[in-house]
XYZ file of C-alpha atoms in Angstrom:
664
model
C -3.547 12.405 -49.970
C -4.219 8.876 -51.213
C -6.414 6.668 -49.097
C -4.605 3.805 -47.359
C -5.953 0.424 -48.430
C -5.606 -3.051 -47.004
C -3.480 -4.500 -49.822
C -0.911 -7.200 -49.265
C 2.340 -7.166 -51.220
C 2.143 -9.112 -54.480
C 3.482 -12.634 -53.862
C 5.855 -14.294 -56.262
C 3.679 -16.554 -58.411
C 5.001 -19.809 -59.851
C 5.323 -20.089 -63.586
C 3.856 -22.718 -65.790
C 5.338 -25.529 -67.688
C 5.671 -29.152 -66.692
C 4.069 -29.466 -63.244
C 5.133 -31.588 -60.287
C 3.340 -32.795 -57.198
C 4.228 -30.517 -54.287
C 3.078 -31.290 -50.758
C 1.508 -28.245 -49.127
C 0.924 -28.594 -45.416
C -1.859 -26.954 -43.433
C 0.647 -24.692 -41.699
C 2.176 -23.555 -44.975
C -1.274 -22.880 -46.483
C -2.383 -20.988 -43.358
C 0.754 -18.820 -43.394
C 0.176 -17.925 -47.054
C -3.520 -17.214 -46.443
C -2.850 -14.908 -43.467
C 0.018 -13.082 -45.154
C -1.858 -12.460 -48.419
C -5.414 -12.288 -47.047
C -6.170 -8.776 -48.447
C -4.990 -9.757 -51.950
C -6.885 -13.065 -51.893
C -10.138 -11.403 -50.811
C -9.674 -8.721 -53.498
C -9.188 -11.480 -56.100
C -12.317 -13.341 -54.915
C -14.363 -10.107 -54.858
C -13.410 -9.267 -58.453
C -14.154 -12.780 -59.778
C -17.522 -13.210 -57.996
C -20.590 -12.417 -60.138
C -21.687 -8.745 -59.849
C -25.339 -9.891 -59.662
C -24.771 -10.735 -55.991
C -24.573 -7.033 -55.090
C -21.631 -5.327 -53.406
C -22.617 -6.283 -49.834
C -23.045 -10.001 -50.680
C -19.847 -10.000 -52.725
C -17.860 -8.598 -49.779
C -19.142 -11.229 -47.335
C -18.867 -14.053 -49.881
C -15.298 -13.067 -50.769
C -14.249 -13.240 -47.104
C -16.103 -16.541 -46.689
C -14.400 -18.091 -49.731
C -10.911 -17.100 -48.595
C -11.488 -18.302 -45.035
C -12.827 -21.637 -46.314
C -9.843 -22.024 -48.648
C -7.737 -23.354 -45.771
C -7.594 -27.169 -46.164
C -8.394 -29.457 -43.249
C -5.203 -31.392 -43.788
C -2.112 -31.256 -45.938
C -2.468 -32.252 -49.545
C -0.367 -32.899 -52.608
C -1.107 -30.326 -55.247
C -0.094 -30.417 -58.891
C 1.694 -27.067 -59.057
C 3.943 -25.685 -61.797
C 7.588 -25.350 -60.930
C 9.293 -24.113 -64.101
C 9.479 -20.313 -64.299
C 7.450 -18.420 -66.870
C 9.242 -16.380 -69.518
C 8.343 -13.217 -67.596
C 10.263 -14.427 -64.526
C 13.624 -14.559 -66.264
C 14.613 -17.828 -64.675
C 13.479 -17.119 -61.114
C 11.998 -20.209 -59.404
C 8.549 -20.411 -57.876
C 8.719 -18.759 -54.443
C 5.481 -19.672 -52.627
C 3.682 -22.935 -53.452
C 1.431 -22.275 -50.433
C 0.073 -19.088 -51.954
C -0.455 -20.723 -55.366
C -2.317 -23.606 -53.708
C -4.621 -21.305 -51.707
C -5.176 -19.041 -54.727
C -6.264 -22.032 -56.776
C -8.836 -23.027 -54.135
C -10.113 -19.437 -53.924
C -10.499 -19.213 -57.704
C -12.304 -22.544 -57.871
C -14.818 -21.466 -55.206
C -15.335 -18.007 -56.740
C -15.981 -19.485 -60.193
C -18.381 -22.041 -58.714
C -20.434 -19.187 -57.224
C -21.383 -18.152 -60.788
C -23.573 -21.264 -61.115
C -24.007 -22.852 -57.654
C -24.955 -26.540 -57.725
C -25.929 -29.074 -55.063
C -24.642 -32.635 -55.267
C -27.223 -35.340 -54.490
C -25.323 -38.430 -53.261
C -28.253 -40.833 -53.666
C -28.716 -40.195 -57.382
C -25.091 -39.207 -58.025
C -25.883 -36.007 -59.855
C -25.747 -32.255 -59.317
C -28.710 -29.887 -59.525
C -28.604 -26.077 -59.829
C -29.609 -24.088 -56.731
C -30.130 -20.339 -56.182
C -27.175 -18.472 -54.639
C -27.336 -18.518 -50.852
C -25.639 -16.089 -48.437
C -22.507 -17.450 -46.713
C -22.884 -19.026 -43.292
C -19.833 -17.154 -42.044
C -18.933 -14.367 -41.757
C -22.279 -12.755 -40.966
C -22.962 -9.065 -40.248
C -26.274 -8.125 -38.637
C -27.709 -4.631 -38.870
C -25.140 -3.307 -41.365
C -24.481 -3.304 -45.078
C -20.796 -3.318 -45.995
C -19.292 -2.281 -49.301
C -15.941 -0.920 -50.532
C -15.334 2.792 -50.751
C -16.405 4.453 -53.978
C -13.799 5.289 -56.598
C -13.835 7.724 -59.471
C -15.125 7.592 -63.022
C -12.286 5.281 -64.141
C -13.101 2.684 -61.483
C -16.800 2.884 -62.386
C -16.007 2.283 -66.066
C -13.792 -0.706 -65.212
C -16.443 -2.186 -62.910
C -19.030 -1.941 -65.693
C -16.617 -3.567 -68.148
C -15.938 -6.473 -65.745
C -19.673 -6.926 -65.129
C -20.134 -7.699 -68.819
C -17.608 -10.579 -68.717
C -18.180 -14.173 -67.716
C -16.679 -15.561 -64.515
C -13.674 -17.215 -66.220
C -13.042 -14.063 -68.288
C -13.088 -11.911 -65.142
C -10.681 -14.345 -63.521
C -8.372 -14.161 -66.552
C -8.443 -10.361 -66.495
C -7.672 -10.250 -62.765
C -4.867 -12.817 -63.008
C -3.245 -10.798 -65.775
C -3.733 -7.310 -64.325
C -3.610 -7.913 -60.550
C -1.374 -10.972 -60.283
C 0.826 -10.058 -63.247
C 0.717 -13.525 -64.859
C 1.393 -14.230 -68.510
C -1.195 -15.823 -70.794
C 0.296 -19.315 -70.478
C 0.302 -18.993 -66.683
C -3.269 -17.689 -66.666
C -4.533 -20.566 -68.797
C -2.864 -23.127 -66.532
C -4.317 -21.554 -63.377
C -7.811 -21.345 -64.906
C -7.772 -24.978 -66.022
C -6.534 -26.076 -62.591
C -9.411 -24.137 -61.010
C -11.963 -25.939 -63.203
C -12.815 -23.018 -65.492
C -14.630 -23.802 -68.717
C -13.143 -22.660 -72.035
C -9.949 -21.111 -70.666
C -8.781 -19.966 -74.147
C -12.098 -18.187 -74.727
C -11.839 -16.524 -71.313
C -8.346 -15.296 -72.179
C -9.572 -13.866 -75.461
C -12.488 -12.080 -73.788
C -10.186 -10.632 -71.117
C -7.715 -9.435 -73.739
C -10.538 -7.626 -75.557
C -11.592 -5.663 -72.475
C -10.311 -2.088 -72.779
C -8.194 -0.665 -69.981
C -9.665 2.684 -68.823
C -7.254 5.579 -69.066
C -6.521 8.158 -66.385
C -5.646 5.823 -63.501
C -3.322 8.477 -62.031
C -0.256 6.309 -61.921
C -1.431 3.079 -60.248
C -3.395 -0.023 -61.307
C -7.131 0.470 -61.045
C -7.656 -3.028 -59.651
C -5.644 -2.009 -56.573
C -7.888 0.992 -55.804
C -10.310 1.231 -52.885
C -13.275 0.564 -55.253
C -12.273 -3.134 -55.344
C -10.888 -3.558 -51.799
C -13.231 -5.723 -49.641
C -10.997 -5.115 -46.623
C -11.458 -1.312 -46.622
C -15.193 -0.895 -46.167
C -17.990 1.570 -45.570
C -20.990 0.672 -43.426
C -24.647 1.642 -43.754
C -27.638 0.540 -41.609
C -29.990 -2.166 -42.836
C -33.019 -3.459 -41.012
C -32.903 -1.386 -37.788
C -36.244 0.277 -38.455
C -38.011 -2.873 -39.594
C -36.842 -4.768 -36.495
C -38.356 -2.077 -34.315
C -41.528 -2.228 -36.417
C -41.852 -5.971 -35.830
C -41.373 -5.524 -32.066
C -44.117 -2.939 -31.891
C -46.386 -5.083 -34.029
C -46.031 -7.972 -31.560
C -46.821 -5.699 -28.612
C -49.837 -4.276 -30.444
C -51.102 -7.781 -31.186
C -50.880 -8.777 -27.518
C -52.744 -5.667 -26.376
C -55.462 -6.167 -28.979
C -55.910 -9.805 -27.949
C -56.321 -8.866 -24.281
C -58.735 -5.977 -24.877
C -60.844 -7.180 -27.790
C -60.162 -10.894 -27.879
C -59.489 -10.703 -31.600
C -56.948 -9.325 -33.980
C -57.952 -5.819 -35.063
C -55.927 -4.687 -38.055
C -52.737 -6.487 -37.064
C -49.864 -5.618 -39.453
C -48.085 -8.730 -40.605
C -44.967 -9.089 -42.692
C -46.515 -6.809 -45.341
C -47.921 -3.306 -44.999
C -51.628 -2.533 -45.101
C -53.197 -0.286 -47.736
C -51.720 2.821 -46.049
C -48.203 1.373 -45.861
C -46.093 2.632 -42.955
C -48.497 5.494 -42.100
C -49.710 6.101 -38.562
C -53.449 5.813 -37.760
C -55.613 8.555 -39.330
C -55.926 11.742 -37.293
C -58.730 13.441 -39.238
C -61.692 12.560 -41.407
C -62.527 15.963 -42.906
C -63.067 16.392 -46.630
C -59.915 18.389 -47.396
C -57.690 15.845 -45.627
C -59.324 12.927 -47.415
C -58.991 14.626 -50.823
C -55.227 14.904 -50.310
C -55.126 11.143 -49.610
C -57.096 10.042 -52.676
C -54.785 8.732 -55.441
C -57.556 9.302 -57.990
C -57.353 13.056 -57.357
C -53.608 13.371 -57.832
C -53.004 15.914 -60.608
C -50.944 15.169 -63.716
C -49.582 17.536 -66.355
C -50.174 16.622 -69.974
C -47.196 15.244 -71.875
C -46.587 18.382 -73.953
C -47.475 21.068 -71.399
C -43.862 22.136 -70.945
C -43.512 23.087 -74.618
C -45.922 26.026 -74.287
C -45.468 26.856 -70.588
C -44.601 30.464 -69.732
C -42.359 29.259 -66.891
C -40.980 25.778 -67.262
C -41.107 24.636 -63.644
C -42.191 21.396 -61.993
C -45.839 22.213 -62.730
C -45.084 21.520 -66.417
C -43.446 18.123 -65.800
C -45.509 15.139 -66.976
C -45.940 12.068 -64.784
C -43.342 9.445 -65.714
C -42.312 5.981 -64.566
C -43.693 2.459 -64.902
C -46.048 2.663 -61.872
C -47.884 5.932 -62.417
C -51.188 4.010 -62.406
C -50.411 1.906 -59.310
C -53.095 3.299 -57.010
C -51.967 1.199 -54.046
C -48.452 2.655 -54.228
C -49.771 6.200 -54.659
C -52.131 5.773 -51.735
C -49.291 4.639 -49.469
C -47.140 7.572 -50.566
C -49.928 10.097 -49.908
C -50.811 8.539 -46.548
C -47.214 8.513 -45.325
C -46.799 12.126 -46.449
C -49.907 13.132 -44.490
C -49.011 11.199 -41.316
C -45.606 9.473 -41.323
C -45.370 6.715 -38.758
C -42.586 6.524 -36.179
C -40.587 4.060 -38.287
C -40.528 6.208 -41.428
C -37.181 7.900 -42.056
C -38.117 11.549 -42.660
C -35.630 14.192 -43.816
C -36.020 17.760 -44.986
C -33.714 20.565 -46.035
C -33.466 23.466 -43.550
C -36.553 25.654 -43.571
C -38.738 23.065 -45.321
C -42.101 22.201 -43.751
C -42.773 18.493 -43.174
C -46.554 18.750 -42.918
C -49.154 17.312 -45.316
C -50.088 18.869 -48.631
C -52.883 21.446 -48.608
C -54.639 19.573 -51.403
C -54.044 16.879 -54.008
C -50.395 17.180 -55.125
C -49.016 16.735 -58.628
C -47.431 13.416 -59.601
C -43.974 13.721 -61.183
C -42.763 10.111 -61.092
C -43.752 6.660 -59.871
C -41.591 3.656 -60.663
C -38.973 1.173 -59.509
C -35.392 2.425 -59.250
C -32.523 0.406 -57.743
C -34.918 -2.085 -56.119
C -37.025 0.659 -54.504
C -40.477 1.879 -55.475
C -40.111 5.671 -55.715
C -42.819 8.343 -55.915
C -42.069 12.040 -56.550
C -44.841 14.516 -55.694
C -45.038 18.310 -55.961
C -47.392 20.641 -54.070
C -46.324 23.980 -55.553
C -43.741 24.797 -52.868
C -42.097 21.471 -52.076
C -41.018 18.267 -53.732
C -41.600 15.119 -51.699
C -39.846 11.835 -52.424
C -41.388 8.647 -51.037
C -39.498 5.354 -51.276
C -40.338 1.847 -50.122
C -38.837 -1.584 -50.851
C -39.941 -2.844 -54.231
C -39.637 -6.446 -53.022
C -40.843 -5.950 -49.443
C -37.370 -6.569 -48.002
C -36.527 -2.938 -47.209
C -35.380 0.151 -49.081
C -32.501 -0.595 -51.438
C -32.966 -4.236 -50.494
C -31.703 -3.578 -46.961
C -34.879 -3.894 -44.884
C -34.819 -0.336 -43.581
C -38.473 0.414 -44.471
C -40.050 3.524 -45.959
C -38.351 6.892 -46.400
C -39.794 10.360 -46.970
C -37.666 13.327 -48.106
C -38.697 16.977 -48.564
C -37.066 19.901 -50.372
C -38.194 23.479 -50.978
C -38.545 24.567 -54.600
C -39.597 28.209 -54.344
C -39.698 29.694 -57.858
C -38.010 26.695 -59.494
C -37.643 26.930 -63.274
C -35.616 25.394 -66.083
C -32.477 27.337 -65.113
C -32.435 26.265 -61.455
C -34.073 22.831 -61.313
C -33.623 20.644 -64.404
C -33.369 17.397 -62.415
C -34.497 15.632 -59.230
C -32.806 12.844 -57.291
C -34.553 9.504 -57.747
C -32.275 7.144 -55.846
C -29.057 6.937 -53.859
C -27.296 3.576 -53.808
C -23.679 2.511 -53.200
C -22.282 6.076 -53.367
C -24.108 6.699 -56.667
C -27.122 8.838 -57.468
C -29.716 8.594 -60.244
C -31.654 11.625 -61.481
C -34.980 12.269 -63.176
C -34.287 15.009 -65.704
C -36.754 17.578 -66.964
C -38.669 16.598 -70.117
C -36.828 19.231 -72.163
C -33.351 17.920 -71.271
C -32.041 16.009 -74.281
C -28.407 15.556 -73.268
C -26.424 15.298 -70.041
C -22.656 15.166 -69.681
C -20.555 14.133 -66.705
C -17.486 16.213 -65.862
C -14.921 16.087 -63.072
C -14.446 19.575 -61.648
C -10.953 18.643 -60.435
C -9.881 17.962 -64.034
C -10.658 21.278 -65.803
C -8.892 20.317 -69.025
C -10.517 16.881 -69.371
C -13.382 16.398 -71.810
C -16.884 15.746 -70.482
C -18.352 12.246 -70.844
C -21.915 11.668 -72.109
C -24.332 10.308 -69.515
C -26.961 7.806 -70.587
C -30.574 9.056 -70.477
C -33.456 6.582 -70.612
C -36.654 7.316 -72.520
C -38.423 8.431 -69.332
C -35.626 10.890 -68.471
C -33.832 8.831 -65.806
C -30.042 8.824 -65.831
C -27.566 6.070 -65.237
C -25.662 5.933 -61.915
C -23.566 9.030 -61.228
C -20.779 8.996 -58.583
C -21.991 11.295 -55.819
C -19.414 13.657 -54.275
C -21.878 14.274 -51.437
C -21.247 10.743 -50.126
C -17.480 10.605 -50.720
C -15.093 10.622 -47.743
C -12.145 11.984 -49.729
C -11.877 14.634 -52.423
C -10.060 12.875 -55.255
C -12.819 13.676 -57.765
C -15.880 15.934 -57.835
C -18.436 14.961 -60.458
C -20.841 17.519 -61.898
C -23.614 17.333 -64.503
C -23.854 19.674 -67.461
C -27.431 19.948 -68.729
C -28.547 22.469 -71.342
C -25.186 24.230 -70.966
C -25.597 24.684 -67.203
C -23.510 22.991 -64.515
C -25.007 21.202 -61.485
C -23.613 19.072 -58.666
C -25.032 16.876 -55.906
C -24.892 18.281 -52.364
C -26.894 15.504 -50.721
C -30.402 16.873 -51.385
C -33.313 16.193 -53.724
C -32.293 19.015 -56.062
C -28.748 19.386 -57.370
C -27.171 22.810 -56.848
C -26.310 24.984 -59.825
C -22.697 26.170 -60.146
C -21.977 29.568 -61.725
C -18.982 31.860 -62.182
C -18.635 35.618 -62.440
C -19.329 38.888 -60.679
C -22.278 38.707 -58.221
C -24.478 40.969 -60.356
C -23.902 38.998 -63.595
C -22.928 35.377 -62.918
C -22.735 32.957 -65.838
C -21.946 29.355 -66.574
C -18.345 28.264 -65.833
C -17.256 27.396 -69.361
C -13.977 29.282 -69.906
C -10.477 28.165 -68.811
C -10.302 30.743 -66.006
C -13.688 29.675 -64.628
C -12.834 25.973 -64.813
C -9.508 26.501 -63.062
C -11.161 28.518 -60.300
C -13.729 25.770 -59.748
C -11.050 23.053 -59.844
C -9.421 24.702 -56.825
C -12.757 25.450 -55.132
C -14.765 22.219 -55.579
C -13.343 20.422 -52.529
C -14.675 23.229 -50.302
C -18.264 22.432 -51.381
C -18.410 19.625 -48.809
C -19.223 22.225 -46.132
C -22.464 23.090 -47.984
C -24.004 19.594 -47.907
C -27.565 19.400 -46.642
C -28.024 23.174 -46.340
C -30.771 23.609 -48.940
C -28.391 25.237 -51.428
C -29.857 26.445 -54.719
C -26.846 28.072 -56.429
C -23.133 28.463 -55.727
C -21.251 31.273 -57.481
C -17.460 31.649 -57.555
C -15.880 34.942 -58.504
C -12.232 35.779 -59.011
C -12.272 39.343 -57.754
C -8.528 40.051 -57.917
C -5.145 38.818 -59.136
C -2.097 39.862 -57.128
C 1.623 39.600 -57.772
C 3.015 38.173 -54.541
C 6.164 39.749 -53.051
C 9.594 38.097 -52.964
C 9.036 36.287 -56.257
C 6.096 34.273 -54.968
C 4.223 34.278 -58.273
C 0.657 35.346 -58.964
C -2.210 34.631 -56.558
C -5.897 34.549 -57.446
C -8.408 35.848 -54.891
C -11.761 34.059 -55.182
C -15.010 34.671 -53.327
C -17.627 31.882 -53.321
C -21.231 32.442 -52.234
C -24.013 29.862 -51.774
C -27.670 30.935 -51.969
C -30.450 28.767 -50.520
C -33.956 27.970 -51.713
C -35.426 29.519 -48.547
C -33.593 32.849 -48.994
C -31.987 32.924 -45.549
C -28.895 30.975 -44.549
C -26.569 32.073 -47.338
C -22.868 31.367 -46.892
C -19.780 32.986 -48.377
C -16.062 32.341 -48.096
C -12.979 33.959 -49.607
C -9.880 32.042 -50.604
C -6.438 32.821 -51.922
C -5.215 30.444 -54.611
C -1.441 30.726 -54.615
C 0.794 28.901 -57.110
C 1.211 25.340 -55.783
C 4.809 24.641 -54.751
C 4.250 20.869 -54.731
C 1.450 18.340 -54.975
C -1.550 18.516 -57.328
C -1.619 21.241 -59.942
C -5.154 22.216 -58.945
C -4.796 21.973 -55.165
C -7.662 23.570 -53.186
C -7.176 27.221 -52.317
C -6.724 28.389 -48.732
C -9.926 29.742 -47.149
C -9.060 33.036 -45.427
C -12.523 34.327 -44.426
C -16.077 33.047 -43.954
C -19.473 34.691 -43.591
C -22.890 33.229 -42.766
C -26.114 35.089 -43.422
C -24.423 38.293 -44.578
C -24.674 40.048 -47.953
C -20.955 39.859 -48.768
C -19.991 38.780 -52.304
C -23.664 38.906 -53.284
C -25.894 41.136 -55.417
C -26.472 43.531 -52.510
C -22.736 43.965 -51.850
C -21.008 43.074 -55.137
C -17.518 43.715 -53.813
C -14.963 41.745 -51.817
C -11.971 42.401 -49.554
C -9.781 39.747 -47.925
C -6.250 39.235 -46.653
C -3.968 36.628 -45.147
C -0.532 36.185 -43.615
C 1.598 34.556 -46.319
C 5.064 33.038 -46.020
C 7.355 33.728 -48.966
C 9.614 30.983 -50.379
C 12.546 32.632 -48.601
C 10.860 32.375 -45.200
C 9.718 36.013 -44.787
C 6.129 36.590 -43.601
C 3.926 39.115 -45.396
C 0.445 40.483 -44.974
C -1.099 40.298 -48.447
C -4.584 41.655 -49.115
C -6.676 42.388 -52.171
C -10.034 43.876 -53.002
C -12.292 43.974 -56.025
C -12.049 46.706 -58.652
C -14.523 49.027 -56.876
C -12.271 49.393 -53.805
C -9.361 51.741 -53.131
C -7.224 52.855 -50.165
C -6.771 49.496 -48.468
C -5.651 49.989 -44.864
C -4.336 47.447 -42.336
C -4.438 48.220 -38.615
C -3.824 46.348 -35.390
C -0.933 43.888 -35.143
C 0.176 44.683 -38.706
C -0.133 48.156 -40.184
C 0.095 49.367 -43.723
C -1.691 51.334 -46.404
C -2.027 51.240 -50.184
C -3.675 53.689 -52.542
C -5.122 50.975 -54.775
C -6.943 47.677 -54.237
C -3.898 45.565 -53.281
C -1.603 45.603 -50.265
C 1.587 43.741 -49.303
C 3.553 44.655 -46.145
C 6.118 42.666 -44.113
C 4.693 41.054 -40.975
C 5.631 38.789 -38.110
C 4.364 35.238 -37.813
C 1.053 35.125 -35.944
C 0.283 38.799 -36.461
C -3.372 39.880 -36.765
C -4.704 42.839 -38.692
C -8.001 44.553 -39.405
C -8.582 45.427 -43.056
C -10.677 48.217 -44.510
C -11.092 49.946 -47.873
C -13.247 52.593 -49.489
C -15.832 52.553 -52.255
C -15.900 55.291 -54.913
C -18.629 56.998 -52.878
C -16.252 57.250 -49.919
C -18.066 54.658 -47.817
C -15.680 52.504 -45.787
C -16.062 48.725 -46.024
C -14.395 45.934 -44.061
C -13.089 42.522 -45.036
C -15.415 39.540 -45.408
C -16.219 37.987 -42.018
């Protein structure tokens, strides 16, 4: 189902030609602004410089549109003759054209803000300032994330100048011809309108927009927003600092170690709790271990212990000391997270440094103690993580027995629904693929010299399942489930799973990927899907695929399995998600210990008749249904008529004669 967006209907735009002075009253301008507010804010958001960041662009776009309302009526030089595209239709809304012109002028001026000095009658450049209104305190707002096509278009627009972006938007969003676009740009004060038109015309249009203009997607809608917290933790930190200063002044009469606007040498760590030698050794940045650059080439097991230290701040002892101190004793304002079953305590000794550098405006440190990976992040500019003022963050993940097949990458940063990875030193190529498009070709992902990737759309942070991005590294497939380590995806029987490279495997995963959302944050190491049966449905219903999916965790316990039936879609997407018919938590079903599967469901035939259909893997025979629906089959498949709402218990037998039940 497509996400509903706040998009106003496209207004009729006047054409160009010989202009005439048209009086636009305040009431007429206000009516046009209110009616087309979503489209005007979308236009301003797209034209504003991307360097502002998505949160600032959203607020600035709303501010520009709200300030576009004139204080009094004015005569505006507006075109009245229709453009060739209009086939003789007259201009329908001078009010909208007038307001759009003011919005474009303000959005283009934001590219190079200037301050007019009346005394000397000249303008001087000034840094961009946040809008006075509207203001949002305690939240960061940004549009919902789109797919790979929207990301490609956003990157293409970022490379254009302000006038070129405006020309592209006027052509693609407003539907104006080149003559119209040039007239609107010149009226808005744009420099070199012909050059802007040429640059816009040379911008490629991404393919695969699924039947609607990309500029009208949620990626570029500043009226349909997501919210994230900003400076909640830092505000609390400042309050406690003031209280601590007052208490210290009353007791000691002097300031004793008062934290100011900046952190001390231990960052956001709480006061030390021990002074023994082992604890101090784990806090000493000089004792942090580092693997040599070529260790991984000769390592017997290529795990994290063979990763060299990378990043541009590996020798920043102050940063390393803060990371080690916060790991040992995180203060109350540090945001600490850990996957289930992962200890949050300090390292037993000096850990190994994997990475230290600046990523997406955060200083990030990755450390490894043999059993866990710890990620420490703090604001690179002192204004808060990701530039939001939220302070330090500490994340833990178990890595028991990690090697090159299970852990070729670690999460460095999450920002604006994207994720960046640090890949293993032996990874030379990474490709991005959409699991929901099994026939589409994979796209190469940029890898920097230090092994960091470009931004990857994260399905773990998406609110809808219109795309599910996965990374293919060294022939293996991985996806983000909201943790430090991406989960590996495999396909095949539980005792011999492999990489999902064939058409059957890709199709099975295309109809399974949207069910992975239930595995987020569970410490998942691998997810295997297995088509254990194909069944010809009764009453001409086509062929159904029975698939069992099992997720294994790094801690061993907490595995999850679910069975689904993937019937031929009667309408909607070709690769619609299958119907989950059974779930199991903590059991051995569909795993190496029980490499068989049995499941069933009540299914309604196209003619309206209800059937109990069930199927088992090749090892099973003599399927039996009892309870509300009864039936028996000699083989591994069963189909008997049933009544709506009927319930049945399924069982089957292994070759040894042992009776097994359905997955539950």
